[in-house]
CSV table of N, CA and C in Angstrom, one decimal:
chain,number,residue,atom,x,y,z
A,261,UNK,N,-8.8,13.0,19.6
A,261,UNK,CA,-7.8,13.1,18.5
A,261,UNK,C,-7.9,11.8,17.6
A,262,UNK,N,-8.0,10.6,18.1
A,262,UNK,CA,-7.7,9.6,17.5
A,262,UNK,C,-9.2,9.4,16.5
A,263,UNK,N,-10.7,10.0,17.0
A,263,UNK,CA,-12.0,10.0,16.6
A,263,UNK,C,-11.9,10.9,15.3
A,264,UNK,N,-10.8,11.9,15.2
A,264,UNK,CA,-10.7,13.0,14.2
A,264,UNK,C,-10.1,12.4,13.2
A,265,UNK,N,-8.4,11.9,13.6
A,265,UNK,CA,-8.0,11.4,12.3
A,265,UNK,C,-8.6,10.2,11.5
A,266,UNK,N,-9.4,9.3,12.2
A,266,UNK,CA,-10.1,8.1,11.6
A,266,UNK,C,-10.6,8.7,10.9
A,267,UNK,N,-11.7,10.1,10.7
A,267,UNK,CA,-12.7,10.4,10.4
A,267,UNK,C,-11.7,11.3,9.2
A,268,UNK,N,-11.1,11.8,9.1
A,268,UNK,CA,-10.4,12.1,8.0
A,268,UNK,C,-9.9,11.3,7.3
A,269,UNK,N,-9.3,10.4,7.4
A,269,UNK,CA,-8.6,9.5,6.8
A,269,UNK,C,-9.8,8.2,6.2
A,270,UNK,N,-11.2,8.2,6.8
A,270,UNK,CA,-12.0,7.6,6.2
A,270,UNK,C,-12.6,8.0,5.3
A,271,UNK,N,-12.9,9.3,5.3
A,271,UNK,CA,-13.0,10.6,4.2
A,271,UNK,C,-12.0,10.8,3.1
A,272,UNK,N,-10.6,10.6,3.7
A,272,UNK,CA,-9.8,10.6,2.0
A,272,UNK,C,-9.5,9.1,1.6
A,273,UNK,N,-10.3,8.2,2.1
A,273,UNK,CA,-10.7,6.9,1.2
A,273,UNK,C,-12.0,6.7,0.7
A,274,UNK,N,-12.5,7.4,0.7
A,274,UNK,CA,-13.4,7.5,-0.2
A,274,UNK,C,-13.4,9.0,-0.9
A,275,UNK,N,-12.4,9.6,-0.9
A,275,UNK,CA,-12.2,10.4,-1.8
A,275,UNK,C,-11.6,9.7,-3.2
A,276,UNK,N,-10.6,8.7,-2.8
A,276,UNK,CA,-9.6,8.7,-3.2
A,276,UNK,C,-10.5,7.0,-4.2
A,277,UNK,N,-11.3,6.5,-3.6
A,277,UNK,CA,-12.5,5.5,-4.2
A,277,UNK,C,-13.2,6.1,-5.6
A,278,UNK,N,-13.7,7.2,-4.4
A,278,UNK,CA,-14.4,8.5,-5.9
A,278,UNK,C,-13.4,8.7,-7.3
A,279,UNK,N,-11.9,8.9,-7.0
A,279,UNK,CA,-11.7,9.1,-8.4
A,279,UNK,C,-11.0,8.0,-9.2
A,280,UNK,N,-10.7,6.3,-7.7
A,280,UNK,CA,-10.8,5.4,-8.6
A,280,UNK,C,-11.9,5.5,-10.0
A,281,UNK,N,-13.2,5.5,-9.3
A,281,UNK,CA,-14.1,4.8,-10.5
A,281,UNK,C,-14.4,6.3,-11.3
A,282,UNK,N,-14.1,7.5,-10.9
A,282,UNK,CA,-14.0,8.5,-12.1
A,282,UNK,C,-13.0,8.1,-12.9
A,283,UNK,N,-11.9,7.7,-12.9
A,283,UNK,CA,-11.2,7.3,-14.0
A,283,UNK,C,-11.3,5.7,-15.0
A,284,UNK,N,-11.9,4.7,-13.8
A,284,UNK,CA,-12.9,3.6,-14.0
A,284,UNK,C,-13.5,3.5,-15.1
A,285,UNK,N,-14.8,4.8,-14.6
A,285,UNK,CA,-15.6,4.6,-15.8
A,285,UNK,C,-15.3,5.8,-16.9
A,286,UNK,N,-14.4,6.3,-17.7
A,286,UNK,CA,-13.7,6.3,-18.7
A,286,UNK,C,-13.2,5.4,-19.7
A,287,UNK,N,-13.4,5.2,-21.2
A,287,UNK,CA,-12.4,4.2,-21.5
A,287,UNK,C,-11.2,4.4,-21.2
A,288,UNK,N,-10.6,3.7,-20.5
A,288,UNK,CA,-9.2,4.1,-20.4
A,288,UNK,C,-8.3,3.8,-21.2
A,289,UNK,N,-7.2,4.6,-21.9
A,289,UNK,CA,-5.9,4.5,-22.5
A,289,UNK,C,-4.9,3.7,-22.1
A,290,UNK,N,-3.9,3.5,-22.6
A,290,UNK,CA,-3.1,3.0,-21.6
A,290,UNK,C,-1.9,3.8,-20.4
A,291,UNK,N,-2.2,5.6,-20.8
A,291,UNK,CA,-1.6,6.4,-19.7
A,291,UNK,C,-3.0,6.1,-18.9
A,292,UNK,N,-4.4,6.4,-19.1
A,292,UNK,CA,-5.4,6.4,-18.1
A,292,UNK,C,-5.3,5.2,-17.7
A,293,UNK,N,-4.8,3.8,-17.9
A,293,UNK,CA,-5.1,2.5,-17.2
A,293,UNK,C,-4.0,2.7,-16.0
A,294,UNK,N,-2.5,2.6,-16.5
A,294,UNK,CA,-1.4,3.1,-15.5
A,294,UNK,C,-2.0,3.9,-14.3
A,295,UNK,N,-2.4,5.3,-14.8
A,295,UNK,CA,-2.9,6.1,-13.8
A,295,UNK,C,-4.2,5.6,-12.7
A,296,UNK,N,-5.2,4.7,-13.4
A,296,UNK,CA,-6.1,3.8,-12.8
A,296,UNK,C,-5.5,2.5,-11.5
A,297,UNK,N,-4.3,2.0,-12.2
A,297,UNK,CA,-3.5,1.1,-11.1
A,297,UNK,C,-2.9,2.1,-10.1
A,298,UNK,N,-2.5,3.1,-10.5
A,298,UNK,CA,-2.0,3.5,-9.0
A,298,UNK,C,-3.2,4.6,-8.3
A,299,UNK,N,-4.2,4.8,-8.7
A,299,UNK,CA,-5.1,5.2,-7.9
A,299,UNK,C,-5.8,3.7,-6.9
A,300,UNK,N,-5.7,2.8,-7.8
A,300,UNK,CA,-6.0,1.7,-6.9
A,300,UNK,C,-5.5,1.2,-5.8
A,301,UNK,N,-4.0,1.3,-5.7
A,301,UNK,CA,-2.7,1.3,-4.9
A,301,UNK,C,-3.0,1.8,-3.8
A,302,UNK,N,-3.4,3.2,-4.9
A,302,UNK,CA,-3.3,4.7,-3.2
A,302,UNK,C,-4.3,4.2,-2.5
A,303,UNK,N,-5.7,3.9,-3.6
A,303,UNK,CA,-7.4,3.3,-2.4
A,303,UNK,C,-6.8,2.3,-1.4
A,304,UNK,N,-6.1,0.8,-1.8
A,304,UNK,CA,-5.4,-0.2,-1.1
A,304,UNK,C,-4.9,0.5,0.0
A,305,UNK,N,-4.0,1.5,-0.1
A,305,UNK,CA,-3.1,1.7,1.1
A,305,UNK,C,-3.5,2.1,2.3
A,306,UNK,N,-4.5,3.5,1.6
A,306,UNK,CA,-5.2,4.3,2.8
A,306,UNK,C,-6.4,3.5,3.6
A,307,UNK,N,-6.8,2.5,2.5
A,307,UNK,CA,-7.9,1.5,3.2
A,307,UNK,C,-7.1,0.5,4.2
A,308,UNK,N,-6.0,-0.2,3.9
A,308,UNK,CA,-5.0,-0.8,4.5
A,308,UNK,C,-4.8,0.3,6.0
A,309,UNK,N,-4.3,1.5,6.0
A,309,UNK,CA,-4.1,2.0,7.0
A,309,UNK,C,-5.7,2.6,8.0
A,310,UNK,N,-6.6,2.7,7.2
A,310,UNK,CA,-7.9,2.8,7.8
A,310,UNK,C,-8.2,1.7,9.0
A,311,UNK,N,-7.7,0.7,8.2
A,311,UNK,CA,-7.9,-0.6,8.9
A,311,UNK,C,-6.8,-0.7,10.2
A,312,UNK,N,-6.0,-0.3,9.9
A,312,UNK,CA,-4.8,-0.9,11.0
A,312,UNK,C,-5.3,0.3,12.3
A,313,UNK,N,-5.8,1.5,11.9
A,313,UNK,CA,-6.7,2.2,13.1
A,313,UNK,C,-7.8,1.7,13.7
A,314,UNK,N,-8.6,1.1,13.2
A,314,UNK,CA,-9.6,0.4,13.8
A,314,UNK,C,-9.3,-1.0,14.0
A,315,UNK,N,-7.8,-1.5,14.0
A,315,UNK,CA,-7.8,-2.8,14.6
A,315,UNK,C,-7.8,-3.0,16.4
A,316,UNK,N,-8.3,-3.9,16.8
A,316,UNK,CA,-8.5,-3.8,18.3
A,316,UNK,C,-7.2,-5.0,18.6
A,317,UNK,N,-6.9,-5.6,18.0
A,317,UNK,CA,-5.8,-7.2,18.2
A,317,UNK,C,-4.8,-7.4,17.2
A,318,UNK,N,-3.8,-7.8,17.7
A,318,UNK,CA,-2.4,-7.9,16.5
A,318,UNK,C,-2.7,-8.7,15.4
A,319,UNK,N,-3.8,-9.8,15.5
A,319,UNK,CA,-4.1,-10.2,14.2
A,319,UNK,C,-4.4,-9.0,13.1
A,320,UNK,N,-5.3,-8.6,13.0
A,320,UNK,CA,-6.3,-7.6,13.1
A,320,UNK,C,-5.6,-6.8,12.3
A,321,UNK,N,-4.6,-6.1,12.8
A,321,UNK,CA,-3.5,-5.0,12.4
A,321,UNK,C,-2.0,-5.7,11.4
A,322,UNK,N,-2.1,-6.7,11.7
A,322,UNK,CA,-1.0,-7.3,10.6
A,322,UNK,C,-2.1,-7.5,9.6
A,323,UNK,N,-3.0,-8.0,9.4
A,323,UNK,CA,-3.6,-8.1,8.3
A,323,UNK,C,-4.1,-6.7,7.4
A,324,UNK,N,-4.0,-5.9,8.3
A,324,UNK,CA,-4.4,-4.4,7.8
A,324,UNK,C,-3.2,-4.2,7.0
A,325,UNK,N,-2.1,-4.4,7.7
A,325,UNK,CA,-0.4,-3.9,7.6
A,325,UNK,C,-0.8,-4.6,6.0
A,326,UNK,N,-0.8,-5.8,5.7
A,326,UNK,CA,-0.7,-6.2,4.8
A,326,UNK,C,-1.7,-5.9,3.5
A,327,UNK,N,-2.9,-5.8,3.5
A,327,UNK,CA,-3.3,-4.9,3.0
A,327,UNK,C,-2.6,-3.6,2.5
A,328,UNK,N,-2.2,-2.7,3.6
A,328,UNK,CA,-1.6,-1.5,3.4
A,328,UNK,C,-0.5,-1.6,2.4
A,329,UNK,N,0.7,-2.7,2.1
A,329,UNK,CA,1.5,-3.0,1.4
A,329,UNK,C,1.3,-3.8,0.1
A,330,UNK,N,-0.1,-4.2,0.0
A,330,UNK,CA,-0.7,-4.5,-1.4
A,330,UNK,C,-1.0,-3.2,-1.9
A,331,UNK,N,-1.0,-2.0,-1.4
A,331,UNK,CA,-1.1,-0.8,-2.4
A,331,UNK,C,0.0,0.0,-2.8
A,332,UNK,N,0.6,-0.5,-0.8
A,332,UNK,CA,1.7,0.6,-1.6
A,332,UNK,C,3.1,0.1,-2.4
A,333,UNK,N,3.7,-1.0,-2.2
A,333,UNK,CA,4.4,-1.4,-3.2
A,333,UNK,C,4.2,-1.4,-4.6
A,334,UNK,N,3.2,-1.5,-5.0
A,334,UNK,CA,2.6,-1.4,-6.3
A,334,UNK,C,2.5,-0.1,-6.6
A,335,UNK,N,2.1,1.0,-6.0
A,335,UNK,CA,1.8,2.7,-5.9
A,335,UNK,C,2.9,2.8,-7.0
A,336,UNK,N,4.0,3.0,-6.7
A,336,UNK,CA,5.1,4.0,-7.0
A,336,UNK,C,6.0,3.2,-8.8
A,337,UNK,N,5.7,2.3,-8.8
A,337,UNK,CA,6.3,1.6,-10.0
A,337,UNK,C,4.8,1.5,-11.3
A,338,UNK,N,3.9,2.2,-10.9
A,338,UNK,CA,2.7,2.3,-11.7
A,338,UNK,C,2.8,3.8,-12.0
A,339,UNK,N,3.1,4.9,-11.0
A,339,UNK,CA,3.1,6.1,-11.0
A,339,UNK,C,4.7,6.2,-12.1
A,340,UNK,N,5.2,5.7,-11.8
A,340,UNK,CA,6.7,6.1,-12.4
A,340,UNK,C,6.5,5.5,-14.0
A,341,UNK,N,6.0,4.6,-14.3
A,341,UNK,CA,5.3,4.0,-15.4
A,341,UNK,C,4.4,5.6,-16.4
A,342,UNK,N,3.4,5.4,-15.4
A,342,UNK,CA,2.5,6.5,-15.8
A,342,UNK,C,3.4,8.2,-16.2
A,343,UNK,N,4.2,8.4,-15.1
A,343,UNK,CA,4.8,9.5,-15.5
A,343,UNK,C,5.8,9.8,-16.5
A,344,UNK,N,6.7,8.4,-16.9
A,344,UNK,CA,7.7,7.8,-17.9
A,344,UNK,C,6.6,8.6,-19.5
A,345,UNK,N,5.3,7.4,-19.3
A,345,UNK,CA,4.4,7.6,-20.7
A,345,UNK,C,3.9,9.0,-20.8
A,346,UNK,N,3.8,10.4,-19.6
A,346,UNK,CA,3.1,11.1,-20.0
A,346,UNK,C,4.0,11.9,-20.6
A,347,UNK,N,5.6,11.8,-20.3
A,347,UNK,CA,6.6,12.4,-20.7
A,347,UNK,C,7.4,12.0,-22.0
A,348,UNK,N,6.5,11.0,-22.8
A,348,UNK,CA,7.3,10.1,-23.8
A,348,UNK,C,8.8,9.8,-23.6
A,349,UNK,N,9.1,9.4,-22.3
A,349,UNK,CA,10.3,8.9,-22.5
A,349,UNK,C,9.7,6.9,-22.1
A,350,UNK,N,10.7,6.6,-22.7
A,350,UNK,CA,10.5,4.6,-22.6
A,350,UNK,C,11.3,4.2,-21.9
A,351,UNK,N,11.1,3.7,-21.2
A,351,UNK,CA,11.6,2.8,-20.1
A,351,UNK,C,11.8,0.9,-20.8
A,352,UNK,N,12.7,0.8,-20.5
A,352,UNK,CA,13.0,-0.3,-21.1
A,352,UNK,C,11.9,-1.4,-20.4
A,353,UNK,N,11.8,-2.5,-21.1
A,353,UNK,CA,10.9,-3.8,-20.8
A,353,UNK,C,11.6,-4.5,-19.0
A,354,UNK,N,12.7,-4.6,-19.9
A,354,UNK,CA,13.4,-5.4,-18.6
A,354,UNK,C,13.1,-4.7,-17.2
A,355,UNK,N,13.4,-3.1,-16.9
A,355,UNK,CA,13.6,-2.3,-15.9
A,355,UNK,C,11.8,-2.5,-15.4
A,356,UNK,N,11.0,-2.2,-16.3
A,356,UNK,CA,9.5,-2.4,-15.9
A,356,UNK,C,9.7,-3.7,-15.0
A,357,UNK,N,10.3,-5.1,-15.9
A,357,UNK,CA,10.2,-6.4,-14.7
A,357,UNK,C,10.8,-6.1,-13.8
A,358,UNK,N,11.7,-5.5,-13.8
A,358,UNK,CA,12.7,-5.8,-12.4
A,358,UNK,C,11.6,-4.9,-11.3
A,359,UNK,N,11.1,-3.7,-11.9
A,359,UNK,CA,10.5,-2.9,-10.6
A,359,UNK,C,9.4,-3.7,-10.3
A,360,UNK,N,8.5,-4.7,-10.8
A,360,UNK,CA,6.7,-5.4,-10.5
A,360,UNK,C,7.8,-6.5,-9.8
A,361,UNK,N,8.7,-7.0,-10.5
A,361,UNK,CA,9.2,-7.9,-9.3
A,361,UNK,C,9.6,-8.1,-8.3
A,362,UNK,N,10.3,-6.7,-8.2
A,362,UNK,CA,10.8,-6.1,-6.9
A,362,UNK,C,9.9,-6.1,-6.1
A,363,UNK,N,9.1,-5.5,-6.5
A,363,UNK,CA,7.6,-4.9,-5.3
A,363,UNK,C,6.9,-6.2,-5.0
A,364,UNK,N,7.1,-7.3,-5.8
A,364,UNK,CA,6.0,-8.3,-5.7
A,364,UNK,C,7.0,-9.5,-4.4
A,365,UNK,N,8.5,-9.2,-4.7
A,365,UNK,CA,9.1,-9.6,-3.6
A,365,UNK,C,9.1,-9.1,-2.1
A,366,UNK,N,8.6,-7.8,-2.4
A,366,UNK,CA,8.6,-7.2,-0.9
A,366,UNK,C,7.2,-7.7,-0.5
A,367,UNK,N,6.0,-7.4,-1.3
A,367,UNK,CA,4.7,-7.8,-0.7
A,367,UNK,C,4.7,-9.4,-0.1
A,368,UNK,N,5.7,-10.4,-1.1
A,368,UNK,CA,5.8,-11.7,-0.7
A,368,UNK,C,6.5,-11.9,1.1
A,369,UNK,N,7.5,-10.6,0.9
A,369,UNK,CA,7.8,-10.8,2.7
A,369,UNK,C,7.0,-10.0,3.4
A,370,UNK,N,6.3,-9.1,2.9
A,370,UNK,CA,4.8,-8.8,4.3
A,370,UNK,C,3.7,-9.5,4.1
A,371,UNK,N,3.5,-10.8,3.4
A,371,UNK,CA,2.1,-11.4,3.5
A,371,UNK,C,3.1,-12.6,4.5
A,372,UNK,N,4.1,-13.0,4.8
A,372,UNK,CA,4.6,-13.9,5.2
A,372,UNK,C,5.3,-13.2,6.7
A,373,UNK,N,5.3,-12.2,7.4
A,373,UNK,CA,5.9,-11.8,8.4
A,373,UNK,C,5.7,-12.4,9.6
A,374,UNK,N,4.8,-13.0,9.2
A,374,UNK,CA,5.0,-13.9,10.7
A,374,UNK,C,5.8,-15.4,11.0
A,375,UNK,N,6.3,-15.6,9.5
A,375,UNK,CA,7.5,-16.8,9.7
A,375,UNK,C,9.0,-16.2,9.6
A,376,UNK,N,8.9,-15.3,9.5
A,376,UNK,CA,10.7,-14.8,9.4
A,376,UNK,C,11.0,-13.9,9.8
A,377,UNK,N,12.4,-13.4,10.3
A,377,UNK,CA,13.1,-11.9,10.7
A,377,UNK,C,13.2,-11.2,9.4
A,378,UNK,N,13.1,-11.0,8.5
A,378,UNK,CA,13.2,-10.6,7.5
A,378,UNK,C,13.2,-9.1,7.5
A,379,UNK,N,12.0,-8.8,7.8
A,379,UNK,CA,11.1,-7.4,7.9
A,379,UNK,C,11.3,-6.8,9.0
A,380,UNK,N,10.5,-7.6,10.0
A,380,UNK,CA,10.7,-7.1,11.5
A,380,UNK,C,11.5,-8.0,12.3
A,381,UNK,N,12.3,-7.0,12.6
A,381,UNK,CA,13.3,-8.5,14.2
A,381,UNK,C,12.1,-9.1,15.1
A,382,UNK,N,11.1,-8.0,15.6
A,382,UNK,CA,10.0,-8.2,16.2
A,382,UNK,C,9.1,-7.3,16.5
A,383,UNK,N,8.0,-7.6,16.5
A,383,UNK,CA,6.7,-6.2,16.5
A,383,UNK,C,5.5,-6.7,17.8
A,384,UNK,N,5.1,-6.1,18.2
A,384,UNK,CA,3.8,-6.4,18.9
A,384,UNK,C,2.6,-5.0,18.9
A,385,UNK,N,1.7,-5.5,19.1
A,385,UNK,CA,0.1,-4.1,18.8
A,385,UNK,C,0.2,-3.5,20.1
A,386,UNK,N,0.3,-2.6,20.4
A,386,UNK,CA,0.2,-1.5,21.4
A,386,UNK,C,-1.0,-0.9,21.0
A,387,UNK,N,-1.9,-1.4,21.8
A,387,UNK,CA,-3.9,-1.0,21.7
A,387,UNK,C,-3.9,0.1,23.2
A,388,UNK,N,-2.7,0.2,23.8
A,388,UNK,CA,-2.9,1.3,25.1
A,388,UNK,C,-2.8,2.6,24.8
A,389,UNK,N,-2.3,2.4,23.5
A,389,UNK,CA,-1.9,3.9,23.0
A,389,UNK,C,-2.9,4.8,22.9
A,390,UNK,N,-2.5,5.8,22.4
A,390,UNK,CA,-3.7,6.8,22.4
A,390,UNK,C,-4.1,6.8,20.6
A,391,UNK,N,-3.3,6.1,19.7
A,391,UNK,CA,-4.1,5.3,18.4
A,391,UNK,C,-3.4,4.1,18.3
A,392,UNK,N,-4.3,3.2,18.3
A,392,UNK,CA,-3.6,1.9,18.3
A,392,UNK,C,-2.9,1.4,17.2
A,393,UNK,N,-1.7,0.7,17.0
A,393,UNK,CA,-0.7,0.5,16.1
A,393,UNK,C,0.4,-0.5,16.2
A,394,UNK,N,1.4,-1.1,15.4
A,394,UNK,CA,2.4,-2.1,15.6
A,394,UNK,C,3.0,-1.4,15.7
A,395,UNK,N,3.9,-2.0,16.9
A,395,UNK,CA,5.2,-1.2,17.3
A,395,UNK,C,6.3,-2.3,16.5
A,396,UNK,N,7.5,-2.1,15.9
A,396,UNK,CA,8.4,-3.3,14.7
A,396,UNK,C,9.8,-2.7,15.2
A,397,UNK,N,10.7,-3.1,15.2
A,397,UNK,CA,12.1,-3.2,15.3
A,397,UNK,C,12.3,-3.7,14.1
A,398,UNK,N,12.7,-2.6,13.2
A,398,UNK,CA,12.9,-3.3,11.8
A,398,UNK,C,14.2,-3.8,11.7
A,399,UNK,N,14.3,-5.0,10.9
A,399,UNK,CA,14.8,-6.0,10.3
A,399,UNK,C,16.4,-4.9,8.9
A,400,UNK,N,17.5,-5.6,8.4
A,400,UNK,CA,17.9,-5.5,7.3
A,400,UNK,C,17.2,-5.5,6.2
């Protein structure tokens, strides 16, 4: 089981690589740039989670974890961006800051999780499992 979904999930990262650089190499617009950052997001995330399956040590898999959260916090405020502009509605300047800062404060507490309760009350890598993974007691 665990040889299948790696092998799928290494497959839709490089699917999902493939239409990074099909949209890449286009000149891009500025809906096609938006839509380029959050294909980049999605590549980050699923690579990030690629990774956290093939980690064998809790280093290993927080670093993945982290990874995984350089795409996906960014994902959804580039997609909502992108979907705002394909619908001509404008989203004010300010609301754009508040959402890149938002996200950029949450990626600030998963690049830092191992100094604070913040996130996790506590987590440790469970490698006995049948896919290996961080087990977390999340945090407020």
């Amino acid at each position: 089981m665990y040889h299948l979904l790696l092998s799928v999930h290494v497959a839709a990262v490089f699917a999902s690589f493939a239409i990074v650089i099909a949209i890449g190499l286009e000149k891009p617009s500025r809906v096609q740039l938006l839509l380029l950052l959050a294909g980049i997001s999605s590549f980050l995330d699923g690579l990030g989670y690629c990774f956290e399956l093939m980690a064998r040590t809790e280093e290993e898999a927080i670093l993945a974890i982290k990874v995984e959260y350089l795409g996906l916090v960014y994902m959804m405020p580039f997609l909502l961006l992108f979907m705002a502009r394909c619908c001509n509605y404008e989203i004010h300047n300010a609301v754009k800051i508040f959402f890149l800062l938002f996200a950029m404060f949450i990626f600030a507490l998963i690049t830092t999780v191992e100094t604070h309760p913040f996130l996790y009350q506590e987590y440790y890598f469970d490698a006995d499992s049948e896919l290996p993974h961080i087990v977390s007691t999340k945090a407020p």
